[in-house]
Coordinates of C-alpha atoms in Angstrom, one line a residue:
X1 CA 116.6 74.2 94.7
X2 CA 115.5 76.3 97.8
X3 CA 117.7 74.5 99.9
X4 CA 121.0 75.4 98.0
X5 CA 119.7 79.0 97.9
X6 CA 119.3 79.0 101.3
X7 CA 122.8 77.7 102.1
X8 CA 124.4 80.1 99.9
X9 CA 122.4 82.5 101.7
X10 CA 123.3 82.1 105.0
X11 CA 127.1 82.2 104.5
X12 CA 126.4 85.3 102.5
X13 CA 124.9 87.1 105.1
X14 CA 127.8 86.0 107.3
X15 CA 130.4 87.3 104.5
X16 CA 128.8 90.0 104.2
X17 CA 128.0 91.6 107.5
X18 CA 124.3 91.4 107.6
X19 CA 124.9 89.1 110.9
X20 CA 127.2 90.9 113.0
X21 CA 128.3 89.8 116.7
X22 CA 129.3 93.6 117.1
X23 CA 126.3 95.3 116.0
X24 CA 123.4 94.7 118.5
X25 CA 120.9 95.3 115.6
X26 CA 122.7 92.6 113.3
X27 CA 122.4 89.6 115.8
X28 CA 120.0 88.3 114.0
X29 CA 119.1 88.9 110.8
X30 CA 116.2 87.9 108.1
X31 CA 115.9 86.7 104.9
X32 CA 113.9 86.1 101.9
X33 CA 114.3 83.9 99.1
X34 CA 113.2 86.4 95.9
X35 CA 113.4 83.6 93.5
X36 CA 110.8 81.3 95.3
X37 CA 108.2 83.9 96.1
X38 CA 108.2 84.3 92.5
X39 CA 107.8 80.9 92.1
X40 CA 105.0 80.5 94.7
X41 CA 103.0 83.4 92.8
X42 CA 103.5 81.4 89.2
X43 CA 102.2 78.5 90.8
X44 CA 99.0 80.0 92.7
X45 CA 98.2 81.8 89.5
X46 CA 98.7 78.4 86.8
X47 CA 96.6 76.9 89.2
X48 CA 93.3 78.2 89.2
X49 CA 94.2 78.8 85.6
X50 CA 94.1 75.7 85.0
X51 CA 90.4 74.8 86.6
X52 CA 89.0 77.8 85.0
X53 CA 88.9 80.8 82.3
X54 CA 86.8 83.3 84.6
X55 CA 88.4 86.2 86.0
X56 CA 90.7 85.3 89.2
X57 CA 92.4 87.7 91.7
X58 CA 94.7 86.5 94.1
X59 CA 95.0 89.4 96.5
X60 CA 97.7 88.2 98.8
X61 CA 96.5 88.9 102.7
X62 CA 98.7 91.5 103.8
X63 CA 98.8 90.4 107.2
X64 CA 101.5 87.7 106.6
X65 CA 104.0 89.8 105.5
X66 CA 103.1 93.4 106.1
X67 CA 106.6 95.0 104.0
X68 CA 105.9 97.4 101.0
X69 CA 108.4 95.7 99.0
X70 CA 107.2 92.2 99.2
X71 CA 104.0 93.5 98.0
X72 CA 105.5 95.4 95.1
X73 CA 107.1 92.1 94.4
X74 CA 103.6 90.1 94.3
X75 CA 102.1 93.0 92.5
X76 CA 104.4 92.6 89.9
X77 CA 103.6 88.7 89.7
X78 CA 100.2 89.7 88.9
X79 CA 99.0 89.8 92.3
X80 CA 96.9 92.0 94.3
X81 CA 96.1 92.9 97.5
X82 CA 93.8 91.5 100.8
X83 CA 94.4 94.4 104.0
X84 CA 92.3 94.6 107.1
X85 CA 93.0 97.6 108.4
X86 CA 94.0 101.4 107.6
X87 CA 97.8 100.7 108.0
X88 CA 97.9 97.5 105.6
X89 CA 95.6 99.7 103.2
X90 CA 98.6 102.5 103.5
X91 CA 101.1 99.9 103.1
X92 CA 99.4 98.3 99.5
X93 CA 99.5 102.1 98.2
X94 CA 102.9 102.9 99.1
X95 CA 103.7 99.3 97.3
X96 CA 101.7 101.2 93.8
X97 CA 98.9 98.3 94.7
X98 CA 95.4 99.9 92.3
X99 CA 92.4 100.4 94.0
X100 CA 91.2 97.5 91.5
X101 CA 93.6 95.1 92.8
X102 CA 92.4 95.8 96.5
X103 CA 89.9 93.9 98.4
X104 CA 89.2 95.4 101.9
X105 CA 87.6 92.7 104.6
X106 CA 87.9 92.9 108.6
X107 CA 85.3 92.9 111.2
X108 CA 85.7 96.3 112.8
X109 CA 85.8 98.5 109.9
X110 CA 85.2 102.5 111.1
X111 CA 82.3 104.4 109.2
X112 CA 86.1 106.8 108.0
X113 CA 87.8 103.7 106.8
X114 CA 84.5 102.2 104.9
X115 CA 84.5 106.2 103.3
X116 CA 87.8 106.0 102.5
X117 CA 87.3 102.7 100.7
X118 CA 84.4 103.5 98.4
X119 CA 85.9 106.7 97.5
X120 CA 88.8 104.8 96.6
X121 CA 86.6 102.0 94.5
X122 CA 88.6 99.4 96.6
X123 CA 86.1 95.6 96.9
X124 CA 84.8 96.1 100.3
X125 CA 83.3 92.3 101.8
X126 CA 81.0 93.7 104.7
X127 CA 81.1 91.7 107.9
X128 CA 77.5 92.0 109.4
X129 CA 74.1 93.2 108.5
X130 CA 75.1 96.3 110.5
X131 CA 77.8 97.2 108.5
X132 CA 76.1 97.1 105.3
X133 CA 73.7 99.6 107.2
X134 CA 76.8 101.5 107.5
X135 CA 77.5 101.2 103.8
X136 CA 74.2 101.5 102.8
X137 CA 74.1 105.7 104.1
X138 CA 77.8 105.9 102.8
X139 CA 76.2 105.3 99.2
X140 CA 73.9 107.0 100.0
X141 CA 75.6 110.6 100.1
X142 CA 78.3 109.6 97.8
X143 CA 77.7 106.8 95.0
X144 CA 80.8 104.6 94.5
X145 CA 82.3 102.2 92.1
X146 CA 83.7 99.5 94.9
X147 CA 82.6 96.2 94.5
X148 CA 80.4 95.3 97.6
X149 CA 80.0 91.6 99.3
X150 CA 79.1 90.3 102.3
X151 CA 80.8 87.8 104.5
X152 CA 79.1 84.4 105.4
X153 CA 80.2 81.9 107.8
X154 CA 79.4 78.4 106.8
X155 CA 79.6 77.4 110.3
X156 CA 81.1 73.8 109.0
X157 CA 83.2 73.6 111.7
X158 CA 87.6 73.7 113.4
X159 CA 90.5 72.4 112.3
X160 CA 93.2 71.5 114.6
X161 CA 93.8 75.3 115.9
X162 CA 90.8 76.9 116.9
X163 CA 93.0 80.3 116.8
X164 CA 92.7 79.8 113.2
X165 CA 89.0 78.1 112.3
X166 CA 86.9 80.7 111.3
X167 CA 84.2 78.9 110.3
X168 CA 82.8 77.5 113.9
X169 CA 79.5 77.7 115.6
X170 CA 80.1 80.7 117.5
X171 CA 83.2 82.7 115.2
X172 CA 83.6 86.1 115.3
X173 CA 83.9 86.9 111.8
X174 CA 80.6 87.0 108.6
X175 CA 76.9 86.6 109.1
X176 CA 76.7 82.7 111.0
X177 CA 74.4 81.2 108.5
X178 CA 73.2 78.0 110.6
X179 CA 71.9 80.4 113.3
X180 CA 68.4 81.6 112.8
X181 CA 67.2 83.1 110.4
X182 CA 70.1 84.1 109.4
X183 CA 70.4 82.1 105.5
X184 CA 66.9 84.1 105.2
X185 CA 68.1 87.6 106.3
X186 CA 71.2 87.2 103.9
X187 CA 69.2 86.4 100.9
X188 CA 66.7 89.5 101.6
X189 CA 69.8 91.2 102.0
X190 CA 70.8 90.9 98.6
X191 CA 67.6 90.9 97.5
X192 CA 67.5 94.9 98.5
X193 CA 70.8 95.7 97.5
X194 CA 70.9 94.8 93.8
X195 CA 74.0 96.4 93.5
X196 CA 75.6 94.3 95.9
X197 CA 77.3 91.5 93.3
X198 CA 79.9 89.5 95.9
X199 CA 79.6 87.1 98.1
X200 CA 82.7 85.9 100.6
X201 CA 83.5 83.2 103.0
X202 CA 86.9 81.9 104.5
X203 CA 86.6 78.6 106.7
X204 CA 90.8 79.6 108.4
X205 CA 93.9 78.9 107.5
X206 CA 96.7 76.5 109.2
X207 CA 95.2 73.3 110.7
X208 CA 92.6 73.3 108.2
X209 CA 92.0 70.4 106.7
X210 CA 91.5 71.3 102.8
X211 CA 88.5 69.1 102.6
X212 CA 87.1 71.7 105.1
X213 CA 87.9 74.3 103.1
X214 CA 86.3 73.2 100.3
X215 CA 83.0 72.7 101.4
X216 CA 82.6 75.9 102.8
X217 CA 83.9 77.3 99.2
X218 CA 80.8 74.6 98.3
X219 CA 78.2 76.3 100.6
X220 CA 79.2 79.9 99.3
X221 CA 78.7 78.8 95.9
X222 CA 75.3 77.2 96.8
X223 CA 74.5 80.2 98.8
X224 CA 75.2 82.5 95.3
X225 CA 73.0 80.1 93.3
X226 CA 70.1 80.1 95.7
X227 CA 70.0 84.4 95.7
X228 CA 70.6 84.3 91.7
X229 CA 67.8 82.0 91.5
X230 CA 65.5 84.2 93.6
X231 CA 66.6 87.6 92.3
X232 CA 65.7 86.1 89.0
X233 CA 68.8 87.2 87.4
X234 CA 72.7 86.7 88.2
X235 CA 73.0 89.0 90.9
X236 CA 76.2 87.6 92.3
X237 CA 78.8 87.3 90.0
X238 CA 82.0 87.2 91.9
X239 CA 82.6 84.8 94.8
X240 CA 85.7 85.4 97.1
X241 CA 86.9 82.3 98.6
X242 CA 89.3 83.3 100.8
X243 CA 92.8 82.1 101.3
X244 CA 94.0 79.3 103.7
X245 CA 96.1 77.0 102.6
X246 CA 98.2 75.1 105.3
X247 CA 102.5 75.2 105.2
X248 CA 104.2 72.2 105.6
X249 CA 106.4 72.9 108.5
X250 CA 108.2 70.0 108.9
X251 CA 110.3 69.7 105.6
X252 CA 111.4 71.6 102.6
X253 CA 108.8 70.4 100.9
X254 CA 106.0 72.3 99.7
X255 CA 102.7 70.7 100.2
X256 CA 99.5 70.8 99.8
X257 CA 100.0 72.3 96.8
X258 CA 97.9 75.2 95.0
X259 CA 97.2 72.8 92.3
X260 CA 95.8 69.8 94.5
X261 CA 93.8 72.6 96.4
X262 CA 92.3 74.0 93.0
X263 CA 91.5 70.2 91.6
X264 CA 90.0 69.7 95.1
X265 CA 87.5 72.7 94.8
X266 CA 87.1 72.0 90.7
X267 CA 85.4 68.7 92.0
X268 CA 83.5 69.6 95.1
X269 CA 82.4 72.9 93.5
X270 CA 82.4 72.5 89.4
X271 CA 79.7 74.9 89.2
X272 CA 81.8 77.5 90.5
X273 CA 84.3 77.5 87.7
X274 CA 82.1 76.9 84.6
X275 CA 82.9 80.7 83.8
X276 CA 79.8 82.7 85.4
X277 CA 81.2 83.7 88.4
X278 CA 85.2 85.5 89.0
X279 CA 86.8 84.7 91.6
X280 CA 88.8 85.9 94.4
X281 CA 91.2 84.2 96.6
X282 CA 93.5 85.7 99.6
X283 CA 96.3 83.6 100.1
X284 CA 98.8 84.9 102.7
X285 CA 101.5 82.4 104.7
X286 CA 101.2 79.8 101.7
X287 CA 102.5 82.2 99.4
X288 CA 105.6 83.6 101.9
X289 CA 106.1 81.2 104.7
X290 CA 108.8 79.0 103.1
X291 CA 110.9 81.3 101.4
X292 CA 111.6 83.3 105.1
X293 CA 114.8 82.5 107.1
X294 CA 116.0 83.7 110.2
X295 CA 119.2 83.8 111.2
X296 CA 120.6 84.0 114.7
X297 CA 124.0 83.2 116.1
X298 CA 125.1 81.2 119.3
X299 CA 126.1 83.5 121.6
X300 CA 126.0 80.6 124.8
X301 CA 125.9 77.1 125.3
X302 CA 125.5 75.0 128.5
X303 CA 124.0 72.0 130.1
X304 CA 121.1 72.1 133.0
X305 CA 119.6 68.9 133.9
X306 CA 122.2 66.9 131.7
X307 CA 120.4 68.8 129.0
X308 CA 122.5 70.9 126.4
X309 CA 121.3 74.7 125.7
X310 CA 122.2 76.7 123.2
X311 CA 121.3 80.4 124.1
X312 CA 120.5 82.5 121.1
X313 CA 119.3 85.5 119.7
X314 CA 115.9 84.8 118.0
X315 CA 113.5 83.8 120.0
X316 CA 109.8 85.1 121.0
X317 CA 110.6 88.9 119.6
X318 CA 110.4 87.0 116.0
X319 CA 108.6 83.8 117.1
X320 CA 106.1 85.1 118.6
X321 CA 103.4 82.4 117.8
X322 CA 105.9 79.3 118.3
X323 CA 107.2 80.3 121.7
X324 CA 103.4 80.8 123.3
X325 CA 102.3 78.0 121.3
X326 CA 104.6 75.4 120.2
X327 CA 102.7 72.2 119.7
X328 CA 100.3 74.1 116.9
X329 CA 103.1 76.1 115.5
X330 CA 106.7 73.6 116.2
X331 CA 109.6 75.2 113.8
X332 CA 112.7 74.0 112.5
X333 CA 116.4 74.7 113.6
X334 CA 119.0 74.5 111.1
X335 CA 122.8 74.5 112.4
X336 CA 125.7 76.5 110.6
X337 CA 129.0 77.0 112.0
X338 CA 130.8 80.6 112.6
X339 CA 131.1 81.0 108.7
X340 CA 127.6 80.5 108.0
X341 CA 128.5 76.8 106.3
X342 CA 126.0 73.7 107.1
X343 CA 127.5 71.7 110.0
X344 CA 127.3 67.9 108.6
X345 CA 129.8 65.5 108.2
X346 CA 131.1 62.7 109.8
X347 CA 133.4 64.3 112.6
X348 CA 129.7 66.2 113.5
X349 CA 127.8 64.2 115.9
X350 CA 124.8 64.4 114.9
X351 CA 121.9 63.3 116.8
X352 CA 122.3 65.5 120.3
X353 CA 119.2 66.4 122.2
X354 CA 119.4 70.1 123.0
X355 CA 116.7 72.8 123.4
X356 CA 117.5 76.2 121.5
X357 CA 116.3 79.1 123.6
X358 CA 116.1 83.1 122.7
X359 CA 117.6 85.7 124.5
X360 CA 114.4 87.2 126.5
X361 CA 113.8 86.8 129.9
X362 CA 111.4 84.6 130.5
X363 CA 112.1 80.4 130.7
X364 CA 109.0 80.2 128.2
X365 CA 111.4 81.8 125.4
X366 CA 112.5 78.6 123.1
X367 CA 112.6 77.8 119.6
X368 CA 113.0 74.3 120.3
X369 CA 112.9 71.8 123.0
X370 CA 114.2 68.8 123.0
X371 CA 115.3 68.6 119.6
X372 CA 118.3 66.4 117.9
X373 CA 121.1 68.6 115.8
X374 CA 124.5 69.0 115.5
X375 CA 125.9 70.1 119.2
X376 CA 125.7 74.0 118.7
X377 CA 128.8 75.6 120.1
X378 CA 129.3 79.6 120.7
X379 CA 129.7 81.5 117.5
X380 CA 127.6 78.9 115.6
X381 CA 124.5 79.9 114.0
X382 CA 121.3 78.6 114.0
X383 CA 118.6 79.2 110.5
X384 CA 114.8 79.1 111.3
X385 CA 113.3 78.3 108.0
X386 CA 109.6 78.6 106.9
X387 CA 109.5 81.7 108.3
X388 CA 108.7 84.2 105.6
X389 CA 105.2 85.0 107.0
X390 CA 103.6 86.1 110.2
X391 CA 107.2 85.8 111.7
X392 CA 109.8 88.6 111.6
X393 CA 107.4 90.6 110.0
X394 CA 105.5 90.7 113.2
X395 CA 107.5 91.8 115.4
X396 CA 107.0 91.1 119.6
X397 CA 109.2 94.4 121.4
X398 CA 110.1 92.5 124.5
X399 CA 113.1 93.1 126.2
X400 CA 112.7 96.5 124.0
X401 CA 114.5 93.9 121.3
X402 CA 115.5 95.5 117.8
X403 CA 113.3 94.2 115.3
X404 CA 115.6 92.8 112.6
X405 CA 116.7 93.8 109.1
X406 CA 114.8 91.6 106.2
X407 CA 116.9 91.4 103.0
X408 CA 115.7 90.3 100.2
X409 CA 118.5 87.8 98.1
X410 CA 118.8 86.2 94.9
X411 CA 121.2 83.5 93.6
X412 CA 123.2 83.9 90.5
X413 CA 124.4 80.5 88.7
X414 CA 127.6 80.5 89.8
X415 CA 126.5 80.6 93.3
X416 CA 127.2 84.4 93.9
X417 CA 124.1 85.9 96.5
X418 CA 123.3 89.4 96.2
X419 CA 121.0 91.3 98.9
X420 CA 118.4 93.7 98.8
X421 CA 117.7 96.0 102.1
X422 CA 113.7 95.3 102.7
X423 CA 113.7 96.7 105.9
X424 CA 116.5 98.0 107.6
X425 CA 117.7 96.5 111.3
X426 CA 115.9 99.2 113.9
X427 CA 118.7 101.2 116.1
X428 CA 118.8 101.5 120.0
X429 CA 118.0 105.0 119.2
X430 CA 114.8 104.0 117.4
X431 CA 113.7 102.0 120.2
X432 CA 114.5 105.2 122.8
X433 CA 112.3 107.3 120.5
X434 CA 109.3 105.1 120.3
X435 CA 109.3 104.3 123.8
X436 CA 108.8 107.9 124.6
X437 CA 112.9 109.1 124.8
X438 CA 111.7 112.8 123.3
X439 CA 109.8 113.2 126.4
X440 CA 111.2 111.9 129.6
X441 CA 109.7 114.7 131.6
X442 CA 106.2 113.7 130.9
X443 CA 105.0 112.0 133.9
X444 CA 107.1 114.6 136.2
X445 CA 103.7 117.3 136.1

């Protein structure tokens, strides 16, 4: 089970120097459980197989987990690629991603980018009317083989993070089709571009109830039906549905699952999976979050307000999202002693409200407030699980912190862990170089 992994992990990592209290890029360290993103891709994929014998690609959004080899990984699960930008397009090639396994979708692309794209014969999902103006004198001067859709917001409403709702009244992203006009102008839109043959929506991700989600998959799939019906022909035969799917962040346990998620949409939606249309779907966090863990050790402890702190070394640089905003995104702490081993038992008290704080300097910088554990002592170390995506992946340079190494582990049956380097811990001298260190004359004139 993940848990056991995760254990054997951790001491490991310890055992084996990844976590190092001499090397100031190895005081804290990543890791990611190879064995259950597999498992996670198996399960995304048996799930809309079971719902449906039309063509499905899962392009996995890249923005979760931006690292080549997690992508090589997916790709060979049978996933493809979502990017939304130049540099996750660059990263999805160096991973061997195919052009046909590529959908391109973001809300500022660049007439060079859009170029590159159809060039490539990479799906492209337009934003706005204006960008398929854009695309329209692209095709023009150079014929292409992409796919081309265009995204519609459903304008159904938020879930509990507005950060994260992208179908609301007044969202940035697609063509808002309760505003004015606006169904109308999409359908003509089509109507004059019979090559154009997608259609694409996303109603947001975490905090979003999947009720929600499947009604503005529902109003898509309408949507598709209504410009078949007027083309007079099927027009539209692949509708991209987006990703989304919350993490449980609370437990080990994974839920909601794919599965319920693909019944769900099987029964608000049938029409969708009766075999005329493919389908797309651009998972990101669900498919990564839980199989990430961050290590950190202890390096103080000490009491303020009759409050017990343990000072690490993870905090906002990898927590970026939990440390600004902790009541949408609240993490777990895990507590392993020196040697990396779980600290239970009954000579552990257990239930001692501490906060765990990072290491930057501002009093903002926690990865927990308040919470119960096992009184963390200097040397300990503390595990942030769930953590696989949009975590140390993204990395926050404050404090000109090193971003950490991410390794890669699986777990052999007699318990034996063996690592692979995803991404190796960034130097002091990396940091001097990217903060300018080859040119500290430059300001002198």
């Amino acid at each position: 089970m993940a848990s056991y992994r995760r254990d054997q992990a951790v001491r490991a990592a310890v055992e084996q120097g990844l976590l190092s209290p001499a090397d100031p890029a190895r005081q804290i360290v990543a890791l990611l459980d190879t064995a259950g993103i597999r498992a996670s891709a198996a399960a995304l994929v048996s799930a809309f197989a079971a719902v449906t014998d039309a063509p499905v690609l899962h392009a996995f959004a890249v923005k979760a987990t931006p690292l080549v080899p997690v992508l090589r990984l997916l790709y060979d699960c049978g996933l493809g690629v979502e990017v939304a930008s130049p540099g996750e397009l660059a990263l999805a090639r160096a991973a061997g991603v195919p052009p046909s396994r590529t959908v391109l979708d973001s809300p500022a692309k660049t007439p060079a980018e859009l170029r590159q794209a159809l060039a490539l014969g990479i799906a492209v999902n337009a934003d706005n009317l204006q960008e398929l103006a854009r695309i329209d004198a692209l095709i023009a001067s150079a014929p292409t083989a992409s796919p081309i859709g265009l995204r519609v917001n459903p304008q159904i409403g938020a879930g509990t993070i507005g950060a994260l709702s992208t179908a609301t009244a007044t969202s940035k992203f697609g063509v808002a089709l309760r505003d004015e006009g606006a169904r109308e102008a999409v359908v003509q839109a089509y109507l004059d571009r019979p090559w154009m043959r997608r259609l694409h929506t996303h109603t947001g991700s975490q905090g979003i109830p999947l009720a929600l989600m499947a009604e503005g998959v529902a109003t898509a799939h309408t949507l598709a039906e209504e410009i078949n019906a007027k083309a007079g022909r099927q027009q539209i035969d692949t509708i991209d549905i987006g990703g989304g799917l919350p993490v449980n962040f609370v437990t080990d346990e994974e839920t909601p699952t794919y599965a319920e998620y693909a019944e769900l949409l099987a029964a608000t939606a049938p029409g969708l999976f009766a075999g005329r249309y493919g389908i797309v779907t651009e998972f990101g966090r669900s498919l990564l979050a839980k199989h990430g863990t961050i290590l950190a050790r202890v390096e103080y402890t000490k009491t303020s307000g009759a409050r017990p702190i343990a000072v690490t070394h993870a905090g906002v640089q990898v927590a970026t999202r939990t440390v600004y905003a902790p009541d949408s995104w609240p993490l777990r702490v895990l507590a392993y002693d020196a040697e990396g081993r779980p600290r239970t038992g009954p000579e552990i008290p257990q239930d001692v409200v501490q906060d765990v704080a990072g290491p930057a300097c501002f009093a903002g910088d926690m990865l927990a407030t308040g919470r119960p554990l096992p009184l963390l002592r200097p040397g300990d170390i503390v595990a942030v699980p769930d953590t696989g995506a949009y975590y140390f992946a993204h990395h926050y340079a404050y404090n000109s912190l090193p971003r950490p190494g991410v390794h890669g582990f699986t777990v052999a049956d007699d318990g034996a862990v063996s690592f692979a380097t995803v991404r190796r811990p960034q130097s002091l001298d990396e940091i001097v170089a990217e903060s300018g260190g080859e040119r500290p004359d430059a300001l002198l004139g």
